PDB file of C-alpha atoms in Angstrom:
ATOM      1  CA  MET A 798      29.246  12.675   1.813  1.00 58.00           C
ATOM      2  CA  ALA A 799      26.838  14.199  -0.685  1.00 66.00           C
ATOM      3  CA  THR A 800      23.119  13.739  -0.283  1.00 66.00           C
ATOM      4  CA  TYR A 801      20.633  13.824  -3.122  1.00 70.00           C
ATOM      5  CA  ASN A 802      17.016  14.902  -3.194  1.00 72.00           C
ATOM      6  CA  TYR A 803      14.826  12.901  -5.531  1.00 84.00           C
ATOM      7  CA  GLU A 804      11.641  13.767  -3.677  1.00 84.00           C
ATOM      8  CA  ASN A 805       9.780  14.517  -6.912  1.00 92.00           C
ATOM      9  CA  LYS A 806      11.108  11.574  -8.920  1.00 95.00           C
ATOM     10  CA  ARG A 807       9.384   8.214  -9.274  1.00 97.00           C
ATOM     11  CA  VAL A 808      10.553   5.108 -11.137  1.00 98.00           C
ATOM     12  CA  ILE A 809       7.836   2.886 -12.547  1.00 98.00           C
ATOM     13  CA  PHE A 810       8.792  -0.681 -13.385  1.00 98.00           C
ATOM     14  CA  ASP A 811       7.194  -3.903 -14.530  1.00 97.00           C
ATOM     15  CA  ASN A 812       6.422  -5.958 -11.430  1.00 95.00           C
ATOM     16  CA  GLY A 813       6.813  -9.249 -13.299  1.00 93.00           C
ATOM     17  CA  GLU A 814       3.127 -10.117 -12.877  1.00 93.00           C
ATOM     18  CA  GLY A 815       1.575  -7.818 -15.455  1.00 94.00           C
ATOM     19  CA  GLY A 816       1.290  -4.885 -13.069  1.00 97.00           C
ATOM     20  CA  VAL A 817       3.453  -1.936 -12.155  1.00 98.00           C
ATOM     21  CA  SER A 818       5.533  -1.144  -9.088  1.00 98.00           C
ATOM     22  CA  ILE A 819       6.567   2.401  -8.279  1.00 98.00           C
ATOM     23  CA  LEU A 820       9.886   3.172  -6.613  1.00 98.00           C
ATOM     24  CA  VAL A 821       9.801   6.212  -4.315  1.00 97.00           C
ATOM     25  CA  PRO A 822      13.362   7.401  -3.587  1.00 96.00           C
ATOM     26  CA  SER A 823      14.250   8.735  -0.178  1.00 94.00           C
ATOM     27  CA  PRO A 824      14.186  12.547  -0.079  1.00 89.00           C
ATOM     28  CA  ASN A 825      17.660  12.581   1.457  1.00 83.00           C
ATOM     29  CA  CYS A 826      19.834   9.674   0.479  1.00 84.00           C
ATOM     30  CA  GLU A 827      23.573   9.333   0.099  1.00 88.00           C
ATOM     31  CA  LEU A 828      23.047   7.202  -3.006  1.00 92.00           C
ATOM     32  CA  SER A 829      22.427   8.551  -6.486  1.00 92.00           C
ATOM     33  CA  LEU A 830      19.139   7.720  -8.197  1.00 94.00           C
ATOM     34  CA  GLU A 831      20.985   5.324 -10.497  1.00 94.00           C
ATOM     35  CA  GLN A 832      22.487   3.530  -7.505  1.00 95.00           C
ATOM     36  CA  ILE A 833      19.074   3.262  -5.856  1.00 95.00           C
ATOM     37  CA  ILE A 834      17.548   1.882  -9.066  1.00 96.00           C
ATOM     38  CA  ASP A 835      20.339  -0.679  -9.441  1.00 95.00           C
ATOM     39  CA  LYS A 836      19.968  -1.769  -5.827  1.00 95.00           C
ATOM     40  CA  ASP A 837      16.185  -1.691  -5.314  1.00 96.00           C
ATOM     41  CA  ILE A 838      14.698  -2.718  -8.677  1.00 96.00           C
ATOM     42  CA  PRO A 839      15.144  -6.329  -9.816  1.00 93.00           C
ATOM     43  CA  ALA A 840      17.461  -6.645 -12.796  1.00 93.00           C
ATOM     44  CA  GLY A 841      15.951  -6.910 -16.243  1.00 94.00           C
ATOM     45  CA  ARG A 842      12.705  -5.101 -15.506  1.00 94.00           C
ATOM     46  CA  SER A 843      11.389  -2.478 -17.917  1.00 95.00           C
ATOM     47  CA  LYS A 844      11.475   0.883 -16.121  1.00 96.00           C
ATOM     48  CA  ASP A 845      10.995   4.618 -16.656  1.00 96.00           C
ATOM     49  CA  THR A 846      11.778   7.617 -14.459  1.00 96.00           C
ATOM     50  CA  LEU A 847       8.893  10.084 -14.156  1.00 96.00           C
ATOM     51  CA  GLU A 848       7.996  13.146 -12.166  1.00 95.00           C
ATOM     52  CA  ALA A 849       5.725  12.352  -9.209  1.00 95.00           C
ATOM     53  CA  SER A 850       3.178  14.754 -10.681  1.00 95.00           C
ATOM     54  CA  GLU A 851       2.850  12.502 -13.745  1.00 96.00           C
ATOM     55  CA  LEU A 852       1.392   9.640 -11.705  1.00 97.00           C
ATOM     56  CA  PRO A 853      -2.336   9.110 -11.183  1.00 95.00           C
ATOM     57  CA  THR A 854      -3.426  10.134  -7.684  1.00 91.00           C
ATOM     58  CA  ASP A 855      -6.728   8.261  -7.527  1.00 95.00           C
ATOM     59  CA  ARG A 856      -5.649   4.784  -6.424  1.00 95.00           C
ATOM     60  CA  THR A 857      -9.141   3.229  -6.410  1.00 95.00           C
ATOM     61  CA  TYR A 858      -8.048   0.610  -8.962  1.00 97.00           C
ATOM     62  CA  ARG A 859      -4.326   0.628  -8.126  1.00 97.00           C
ATOM     63  CA  ASN A 860      -3.980  -3.141  -8.503  1.00 97.00           C
ATOM     64  CA  ALA A 861      -5.086  -2.848 -12.136  1.00 98.00           C
ATOM     65  CA  TRP A 862      -2.345  -0.376 -13.039  1.00 98.00           C
ATOM     66  CA  THR A 863       0.174  -1.455 -15.630  1.00 98.00           C
ATOM     67  CA  LYS A 864       3.573  -0.291 -16.849  1.00 97.00           C
ATOM     68  CA  GLY A 865       3.014   1.686 -20.042  1.00 94.00           C
ATOM     69  CA  ASP A 866       5.499   3.550 -22.219  1.00 94.00           C
ATOM     70  CA  ARG A 867       6.728   6.304 -19.894  1.00 95.00           C
ATOM     71  CA  GLN A 868       3.371   6.313 -18.145  1.00 96.00           C
ATOM     72  CA  VAL A 869       1.156   4.268 -15.881  1.00 98.00           C
ATOM     73  CA  GLY A 870      -1.562   2.417 -17.780  1.00 97.00           C
ATOM     74  CA  ILE A 871      -4.553   0.416 -16.606  1.00 98.00           C
ATOM     75  CA  ASN A 872      -5.955  -3.025 -17.373  1.00 97.00           C
ATOM     76  CA  VAL A 873      -9.668  -2.317 -17.790  1.00 97.00           C
ATOM     77  CA  GLU A 874     -10.749  -5.928 -17.212  1.00 97.00           C
ATOM     78  CA  LYS A 875      -8.776  -6.073 -13.948  1.00 97.00           C
ATOM     79  CA  ALA A 876     -10.229  -2.719 -12.936  1.00 98.00           C
ATOM     80  CA  LYS A 877     -13.717  -4.039 -13.629  1.00 98.00           C
ATOM     81  CA  ALA A 878     -13.020  -7.062 -11.427  1.00 97.00           C
ATOM     82  CA  LEU A 879     -11.853  -4.738  -8.642  1.00 96.00           C
ATOM     83  CA  HIS A 880     -14.983  -2.639  -9.097  1.00 97.00           C
ATOM     84  CA  LYS A 881     -17.119  -5.748  -8.699  1.00 97.00           C
ATOM     85  CA  ASP A 882     -15.323  -6.475  -5.419  1.00 94.00           C
ATOM     86  CA  LYS A 883     -16.198  -2.991  -4.229  1.00 94.00           C
ATOM     87  CA  ILE A 884     -19.837  -3.559  -5.167  1.00 96.00           C
ATOM     88  CA  ARG A 885     -19.840  -6.905  -3.369  1.00 95.00           C
ATOM     89  CA  ALA A 886     -18.429  -5.291  -0.220  1.00 91.00           C
ATOM     90  CA  VAL A 887     -21.448  -2.972  -0.153  1.00 94.00           C
ATOM     91  CA  ARG A 888     -23.871  -5.673  -1.261  1.00 96.00           C
ATOM     92  CA  ASP A 889     -23.008  -8.346   1.329  1.00 94.00           C
ATOM     93  CA  PRO A 890     -24.491  -6.588   4.380  1.00 95.00           C
ATOM     94  CA  LEU A 891     -27.555  -5.639   2.304  1.00 97.00           C
ATOM     95  CA  LEU A 892     -28.107  -9.291   1.428  1.00 97.00           C
ATOM     96  CA  ALA A 893     -27.730 -10.261   5.078  1.00 97.00           C
ATOM     97  CA  ALA A 894     -30.344  -7.673   6.027  1.00 97.00           C
ATOM     98  CA  GLU A 895     -32.725  -9.071   3.408  1.00 97.00           C
ATOM     99  CA  ASP A 896     -32.266 -12.543   4.910  1.00 97.00           C
ATOM    100  CA  VAL A 897     -33.501 -11.156   8.215  1.00 97.00           C
ATOM    101  CA  ALA A 898     -36.407  -9.413   6.481  1.00 97.00           C
ATOM    102  CA  TYR A 899     -37.362 -12.665   4.782  1.00 97.00           C
ATOM    103  CA  MET A 900     -37.337 -14.575   8.077  1.00 96.00           C
ATOM    104  CA  ARG A 901     -39.538 -11.958   9.689  1.00 97.00           C
ATOM    105  CA  ALA A 902     -41.977 -12.036   6.770  1.00 97.00           C
ATOM    106  CA  ASP A 903     -42.016 -15.815   6.950  1.00 96.00           C
ATOM    107  CA  GLU A 904     -42.737 -15.786  10.680  1.00 97.00           C
ATOM    108  CA  ALA A 905     -45.560 -13.305  10.074  1.00 96.00           C
ATOM    109  CA  GLY A 906     -46.948 -15.328   7.180  1.00 96.00           C
ATOM    110  CA  ASN A 907     -46.599 -12.291   4.920  1.00 96.00           C
ATOM    111  CA  ASN A 908     -46.244 -13.787   1.439  1.00 96.00           C
ATOM    112  CA  SER A 909     -46.296 -10.492  -0.406  1.00 96.00           C
ATOM    113  CA  GLU A 910     -43.371  -9.247   1.653  1.00 96.00           C
ATOM    114  CA  LYS A 911     -41.549 -12.536   1.085  1.00 97.00           C
ATOM    115  CA  ASN A 912     -41.952 -12.049  -2.674  1.00 97.00           C
ATOM    116  CA  ALA A 913     -40.717  -8.483  -2.383  1.00 97.00           C
ATOM    117  CA  VAL A 914     -37.648  -9.639  -0.462  1.00 97.00           C
ATOM    118  CA  ARG A 915     -36.992 -12.307  -3.093  1.00 97.00           C
ATOM    119  CA  ALA A 916     -37.081  -9.659  -5.789  1.00 97.00           C
ATOM    120  CA  ARG A 917     -34.731  -7.336  -3.888  1.00 97.00           C
ATOM    121  CA  LYS A 918     -32.283 -10.180  -3.236  1.00 97.00           C
ATOM    122  CA  GLN A 919     -32.276 -11.126  -6.900  1.00 97.00           C
ATOM    123  CA  ALA A 920     -31.600  -7.515  -7.815  1.00 97.00           C
ATOM    124  CA  LEU A 921     -28.670  -7.514  -5.391  1.00 97.00           C
ATOM    125  CA  ARG A 922     -27.315 -10.756  -6.840  1.00 97.00           C
ATOM    126  CA  ASP A 923     -27.536  -9.368 -10.363  1.00 97.00           C
ATOM    127  CA  VAL A 924     -26.155  -5.938  -9.575  1.00 97.00           C
ATOM    128  CA  THR A 925     -22.579  -6.745 -10.604  1.00 96.00           C
ATOM    129  CA  ASN A 926     -23.826  -7.415 -14.153  1.00 97.00           C
ATOM    130  CA  ILE A 927     -23.817  -3.680 -14.807  1.00 96.00           C
ATOM    131  CA  VAL A 928     -20.024  -3.806 -14.651  1.00 97.00           C
ATOM    132  CA  ASP A 929     -19.862  -6.439 -17.390  1.00 95.00           C
ATOM    133  CA  THR A 930     -22.106  -4.441 -19.678  1.00 94.00           C
ATOM    134  CA  ALA A 931     -20.553  -1.053 -18.918  1.00 95.00           C
ATOM    135  CA  THR A 932     -18.791   0.552 -21.868  1.00 95.00           C
ATOM    136  CA  ILE A 933     -15.564   2.232 -20.818  1.00 95.00           C
ATOM    137  CA  THR A 934     -14.426   4.623 -23.512  1.00 96.00           C
ATOM    138  CA  ALA A 935     -11.410   6.162 -21.777  1.00 96.00           C
ATOM    139  CA  THR A 936      -7.992   4.579 -22.132  1.00 94.00           C
ATOM    140  CA  ASP A 937      -5.964   6.489 -19.538  1.00 95.00           C
ATOM    141  CA  VAL A 938      -5.956   5.720 -15.820  1.00 97.00           C
ATOM    142  CA  ASN A 939      -7.772   8.872 -14.730  1.00 96.00           C
ATOM    143  CA  GLY A 940     -10.456   8.496 -17.390  1.00 97.00           C
ATOM    144  CA  VAL A 941     -11.070   4.794 -16.805  1.00 97.00           C
ATOM    145  CA  THR A 942     -11.169   5.375 -13.051  1.00 97.00           C
ATOM    146  CA  ALA A 943     -13.738   8.160 -13.354  1.00 97.00           C
ATOM    147  CA  GLU A 944     -15.956   6.195 -15.741  1.00 97.00           C
ATOM    148  CA  LEU A 945     -15.807   2.996 -13.728  1.00 98.00           C
ATOM    149  CA  LYS A 946     -16.540   4.688 -10.403  1.00 97.00           C
ATOM    150  CA  ALA A 947     -19.762   6.018 -11.934  1.00 97.00           C
ATOM    151  CA  VAL A 948     -20.972   2.485 -12.721  1.00 97.00           C
ATOM    152  CA  TRP A 949     -23.227   2.136  -9.708  1.00 97.00           C
ATOM    153  CA  ASP A 950     -26.877   1.181  -9.258  1.00 96.00           C
ATOM    154  CA  ALA A 951     -27.934   3.504  -6.466  1.00 96.00           C
ATOM    155  CA  ASP A 952     -31.505   2.140  -6.521  1.00 95.00           C
ATOM    156  CA  VAL A 953     -30.215  -1.283  -5.470  1.00 96.00           C
ATOM    157  CA  LEU A 954     -27.041  -0.418  -3.543  1.00 96.00           C
ATOM    158  CA  GLY A 955     -27.762   3.022  -2.125  1.00 95.00           C
ATOM    159  CA  ASP A 956     -25.422   5.995  -2.349  1.00 94.00           C
ATOM    160  CA  ASN A 957     -22.188   5.495  -4.276  1.00 93.00           C
ATOM    161  CA  PRO A 958     -19.309   5.522  -1.755  1.00 91.00           C
ATOM    162  CA  LEU A 959     -16.710   5.870  -4.510  1.00 90.00           C
TER     163      LEU A 959
ATOM    164  CA  MET B1231      27.688  11.136  37.350  1.00 78.00           C
ATOM    165  CA  SER B1232      29.350  12.517  34.284  1.00 89.00           C
ATOM    166  CA  ILE B1233      27.840  13.945  31.132  1.00 92.00           C
ATOM    167  CA  LEU B1234      29.295  13.252  27.716  1.00 88.00           C
ATOM    168  CA  LYS B1235      28.739  16.094  25.278  1.00 93.00           C
ATOM    169  CA  VAL B1236      30.065  15.376  21.802  1.00 93.00           C
ATOM    170  CA  THR B1237      28.931  15.866  18.219  1.00 94.00           C
ATOM    171  CA  ASP B1238      29.828  12.405  16.948  1.00 92.00           C
ATOM    172  CA  ILE B1239      30.429   8.986  18.409  1.00 90.00           C
ATOM    173  CA  GLN B1240      32.278   6.712  16.008  1.00 91.00           C
ATOM    174  CA  SER B1241      32.608   2.963  16.137  1.00 90.00           C
ATOM    175  CA  ASN B1242      35.989   1.391  15.483  1.00 91.00           C
ATOM    176  CA  GLY B1243      34.949  -0.243  12.229  1.00 92.00           C
ATOM    177  CA  THR B1244      33.919   1.415   8.976  1.00 92.00           C
ATOM    178  CA  GLY B1245      31.058  -0.944   8.063  1.00 92.00           C
ATOM    179  CA  PHE B1246      27.432   0.002   8.666  1.00 91.00           C
ATOM    180  CA  ASN B1247      27.066  -3.015  10.915  1.00 91.00           C
ATOM    181  CA  ASP B1248      30.096  -2.108  13.037  1.00 91.00           C
ATOM    182  CA  VAL B1249      27.749  -0.584  15.567  1.00 90.00           C
ATOM    183  CA  VAL B1250      28.599   1.238  18.764  1.00 89.00           C
ATOM    184  CA  SER B1251      27.602  -0.912  21.739  1.00 88.00           C
ATOM    185  CA  PHE B1252      26.165   0.414  24.972  1.00 91.00           C
ATOM    186  CA  LYS B1253      27.143  -1.448  28.139  1.00 92.00           C
ATOM    187  CA  ASN B1254      26.676  -1.152  31.875  1.00 93.00           C
ATOM    188  CA  ALA B1255      29.527  -1.061  34.377  1.00 92.00           C
ATOM    189  CA  SER B1256      29.702  -4.838  34.308  1.00 95.00           C
ATOM    190  CA  GLY B1257      30.190  -4.876  30.550  1.00 94.00           C
ATOM    191  CA  THR B1258      26.697  -6.187  29.819  1.00 95.00           C
ATOM    192  CA  GLU B1259      25.168  -4.725  26.679  1.00 91.00           C
ATOM    193  CA  ASN B1260      22.087  -2.755  27.697  1.00 92.00           C
ATOM    194  CA  GLY B1261      20.748  -1.092  24.582  1.00 90.00           C
ATOM    195  CA  THR B1262      20.968  -0.757  20.835  1.00 89.00           C
ATOM    196  CA  LEU B1263      20.266   2.002  18.365  1.00 92.00           C
ATOM    197  CA  CYS B1264      17.512   1.997  15.763  1.00 95.00           C
ATOM    198  CA  ARG B1265      19.049   0.706  12.524  1.00 96.00           C
ATOM    199  CA  ALA B1266      16.462   2.139  10.150  1.00 96.00           C
ATOM    200  CA  TRP B1267      13.147   3.976  10.243  1.00 97.00           C
ATOM    201  CA  VAL B1268      10.728   5.535   7.827  1.00 97.00           C
ATOM    202  CA  ASN B1269       7.567   7.619   7.924  1.00 96.00           C
ATOM    203  CA  PHE B1270       5.637   7.632   4.640  1.00 95.00           C
ATOM    204  CA  ASP B1271       2.287   8.493   3.101  1.00 93.00           C
ATOM    205  CA  GLY B1272       0.810   5.458   1.340  1.00 92.00           C
ATOM    206  CA  GLN B1273      -2.130   7.274  -0.229  1.00 90.00           C
ATOM    207  CA  GLY B1274      -2.426   9.474  -3.326  1.00 90.00           C
ATOM    208  CA  THR B1275       1.087  10.129  -4.552  1.00 92.00           C
ATOM    209  CA  VAL B1276       2.999   7.815  -2.228  1.00 95.00           C
ATOM    210  CA  ALA B1277       5.850   9.749  -0.617  1.00 95.00           C
ATOM    211  CA  ILE B1278       8.476   9.396   2.102  1.00 96.00           C
ATOM    212  CA  ARG B1279       8.187  12.139   4.733  1.00 95.00           C
ATOM    213  CA  ALA B1280      11.421  11.287   6.546  1.00 96.00           C
ATOM    214  CA  ASP B1281      13.676   8.323   7.076  1.00 96.00           C
ATOM    215  CA  PHE B1282      16.985   6.950   8.260  1.00 96.00           C
ATOM    216  CA  ASN B1283      18.916   4.274   6.354  1.00 96.00           C
ATOM    217  CA  VAL B1284      16.134   3.880   3.795  1.00 96.00           C
ATOM    218  CA  SER B1285      17.054   4.354   0.143  1.00 96.00           C
ATOM    219  CA  SER B1286      13.511   3.969  -1.178  1.00 96.00           C
ATOM    220  CA  ILE B1287      10.132   2.425  -0.708  1.00 97.00           C
ATOM    221  CA  THR B1288       8.358   0.550  -3.468  1.00 97.00           C
ATOM    222  CA  ASP B1289       4.619   0.898  -3.975  1.00 97.00           C
ATOM    223  CA  ASN B1290       3.668  -2.610  -5.101  1.00 96.00           C
ATOM    224  CA  GLY B1291      -0.086  -2.089  -5.107  1.00 96.00           C
ATOM    225  CA  THR B1292      -2.953  -1.184  -2.815  1.00 94.00           C
ATOM    226  CA  GLY B1293      -1.597  -1.218   0.757  1.00 91.00           C
ATOM    227  CA  ASP B1294       1.494  -3.152  -0.324  1.00 93.00           C
ATOM    228  CA  TYR B1295       4.901  -1.551   0.139  1.00 94.00           C
ATOM    229  CA  THR B1296       8.539  -2.644   0.202  1.00 95.00           C
ATOM    230  CA  VAL B1297      11.031  -0.757   2.371  1.00 95.00           C
ATOM    231  CA  ASN B1298      14.582  -0.855   0.992  1.00 96.00           C
ATOM    232  CA  PHE B1299      17.576  -0.157   3.248  1.00 96.00           C
ATOM    233  CA  SER B1300      20.402   2.152   2.164  1.00 95.00           C
ATOM    234  CA  ASN B1301      22.858  -0.055   4.028  1.00 95.00           C
ATOM    235  CA  SER B1302      22.051  -3.737   4.396  1.00 94.00           C
ATOM    236  CA  LEU B1303      21.580  -5.260   7.835  1.00 95.00           C
ATOM    237  CA  PRO B1304      23.628  -8.337   8.815  1.00 93.00           C
ATOM    238  CA  ASP B1305      20.651 -10.698   8.447  1.00 92.00           C
ATOM    239  CA  GLY B1306      16.864 -10.814   8.387  1.00 91.00           C
ATOM    240  CA  ASN B1307      16.488 -11.421  12.111  1.00 92.00           C
ATOM    241  CA  TYR B1308      15.710  -7.814  12.935  1.00 92.00           C
ATOM    242  CA  CYS B1309      12.660  -6.579  14.775  1.00 92.00           C
ATOM    243  CA  LEU B1310      10.130  -4.418  12.950  1.00 90.00           C
ATOM    244  CA  VAL B1311       8.039  -2.007  14.969  1.00 90.00           C
ATOM    245  CA  ALA B1312       5.277  -0.639  12.783  1.00 88.00           C
ATOM    246  CA  THR B1313       1.979   1.169  12.982  1.00 86.00           C
ATOM    247  CA  GLN B1314      -0.262   3.134  10.653  1.00 83.00           C
ATOM    248  CA  GLY B1315      -2.768   5.968  10.514  1.00 79.00           C
ATOM    249  CA  GLN B1316      -6.516   5.526  10.681  1.00 69.00           C
ATOM    250  CA  ASN B1317      -7.535   7.613   7.657  1.00 62.00           C
ATOM    251  CA  GLY B1318      -9.905   9.877   9.547  1.00 50.00           C
ATOM    252  CA  ASN B1319     -11.495   7.031  11.520  1.00 48.00           C
ATOM    253  CA  SER B1320     -13.461   5.916   8.466  1.00 57.00           C
ATOM    254  CA  ASN B1321     -11.948   2.463   8.670  1.00 53.00           C
ATOM    255  CA  PRO B1322     -10.470   2.203  12.155  1.00 53.00           C
ATOM    256  CA  ASN B1323      -9.682  -1.496  12.496  1.00 53.00           C
ATOM    257  CA  TYR B1324      -6.414  -1.349  10.643  1.00 61.00           C
ATOM    258  CA  VAL B1325      -3.766  -3.999  11.089  1.00 65.00           C
ATOM    259  CA  MET B1326      -0.384  -4.398   9.461  1.00 67.00           C
ATOM    260  CA  THR B1327       1.353  -7.515   8.331  1.00 72.00           C
ATOM    261  CA  VAL B1328       4.854  -8.305   7.205  1.00 72.00           C
ATOM    262  CA  LYS B1329       4.958 -10.530   4.144  1.00 68.00           C
ATOM    263  CA  GLU B1330       7.025 -13.307   5.653  1.00 60.00           C
ATOM    264  CA  VAL B1331       5.936 -16.014   3.255  1.00 53.00           C
ATOM    265  CA  VAL B1332       5.929 -14.129  -0.034  1.00 56.00           C
ATOM    266  CA  ASN B1333       8.948 -11.970   0.637  1.00 62.00           C
ATOM    267  CA  ALA B1334      10.705 -12.742   3.912  1.00 67.00           C
ATOM    268  CA  PRO B1335      12.499  -9.851   5.610  1.00 78.00           C
ATOM    269  CA  GLY B1336      15.994  -9.826   4.142  1.00 88.00           C
ATOM    270  CA  THR B1337      19.202  -7.947   4.623  1.00 92.00           C
ATOM    271  CA  GLY B1338      18.156  -5.390   2.015  1.00 94.00           C
ATOM    272  CA  GLY B1339      14.626  -4.703   3.202  1.00 94.00           C
ATOM    273  CA  PHE B1340      11.152  -6.113   3.746  1.00 93.00           C
ATOM    274  CA  THR B1341       7.614  -5.926   2.392  1.00 92.00           C
ATOM    275  CA  LEU B1342       4.576  -5.034   4.478  1.00 90.00           C
ATOM    276  CA  THR B1343       0.878  -4.619   3.864  1.00 88.00           C
ATOM    277  CA  THR B1344      -1.623  -2.278   5.471  1.00 87.00           C
ATOM    278  CA  ASN B1345      -5.095  -3.738   5.781  1.00 82.00           C
ATOM    279  CA  GLY B1346      -8.576  -2.358   6.298  1.00 77.00           C
ATOM    280  CA  ALA B1347     -11.366  -3.543   8.565  1.00 71.00           C
ATOM    281  CA  THR B1348     -12.711  -5.921   5.926  1.00 69.00           C
ATOM    282  CA  GLY B1349      -9.425  -7.791   5.747  1.00 68.00           C
ATOM    283  CA  GLY B1350      -8.260  -6.680   2.318  1.00 80.00           C
ATOM    284  CA  THR B1351      -5.294  -4.433   1.758  1.00 86.00           C
ATOM    285  CA  ALA B1352      -5.985  -0.711   1.988  1.00 86.00           C
ATOM    286  CA  ASP B1353      -3.778   2.342   1.514  1.00 89.00           C
ATOM    287  CA  SER B1354      -2.825   4.241   4.640  1.00 88.00           C
ATOM    288  CA  ASP B1355      -1.992   7.936   4.866  1.00 87.00           C
ATOM    289  CA  GLY B1356       0.592   7.275   7.550  1.00 90.00           C
ATOM    290  CA  VAL B1357       2.913   4.279   7.791  1.00 92.00           C
ATOM    291  CA  TYR B1358       5.549   4.345  10.524  1.00 93.00           C
ATOM    292  CA  VAL B1359       8.244   1.685  10.793  1.00 94.00           C
ATOM    293  CA  ALA B1360      11.375   1.290  12.927  1.00 95.00           C
ATOM    294  CA  VAL B1361      13.915  -1.514  12.692  1.00 95.00           C
ATOM    295  CA  PHE B1362      16.065  -2.783  15.558  1.00 94.00           C
ATOM    296  CA  ARG B1363      18.837  -5.343  15.377  1.00 91.00           C
TER     297      ARG B1363
END
């Protein structure tokens, strides 16, 4: 029986929820690509066959990807929401550490330090606002990803892990 | 003791689920073959490294993949054995889950997620799955 090699082919299709799924064919399958598509992609979905090299490789905001016309697109608002989650993941332990600092300042009766902690905590709470106000000019996945990853307040959050 | 050296062992039926059975001298079945397996990279450009009886995988999102069988299994009561890479120890507390509620394992395949230490889904550079039935 013949085997086919579609190692470098990818089929993007509408996942039915506004996003995109990407079918990765087996490198050695006894089914043709058309047979695999018919079997493994739900009927009625918009789909395009691309080269693997045409897909974005930075998956930082993968869950914001969309099915474009023969390309993968990105929902900027969803990507921004994902970016906020990434900021929150870094922020949460910093807030917890400030809680400890506040308790210590309170126990020591150090009001100036308590005020400083209050200010730092407020800055941490507000830090996701920079995502809302960020202007993203790119429209393609790679461009949006690069611009969004740079939206980071290192003074408040420390080094950018993205 | 005798040694069987052959190139192929064929079952009597022609269907994928007409499997060869292994039995002891009393006729008790004492083993089964792996019905499907796959080794794939779930990061960057997601790609299958090698597989058996897998027609494709579907990248559904971050750390969310569907494995599709080339030949369907008789039912969804198979056993999945799965593990994943640690991505350079940067996030070592990985666990994997099979999406039983959203997409129960079926005759045609199953969906799994790879998760990071914080509990959310995370891509893995090595996902290894074997299926027994």
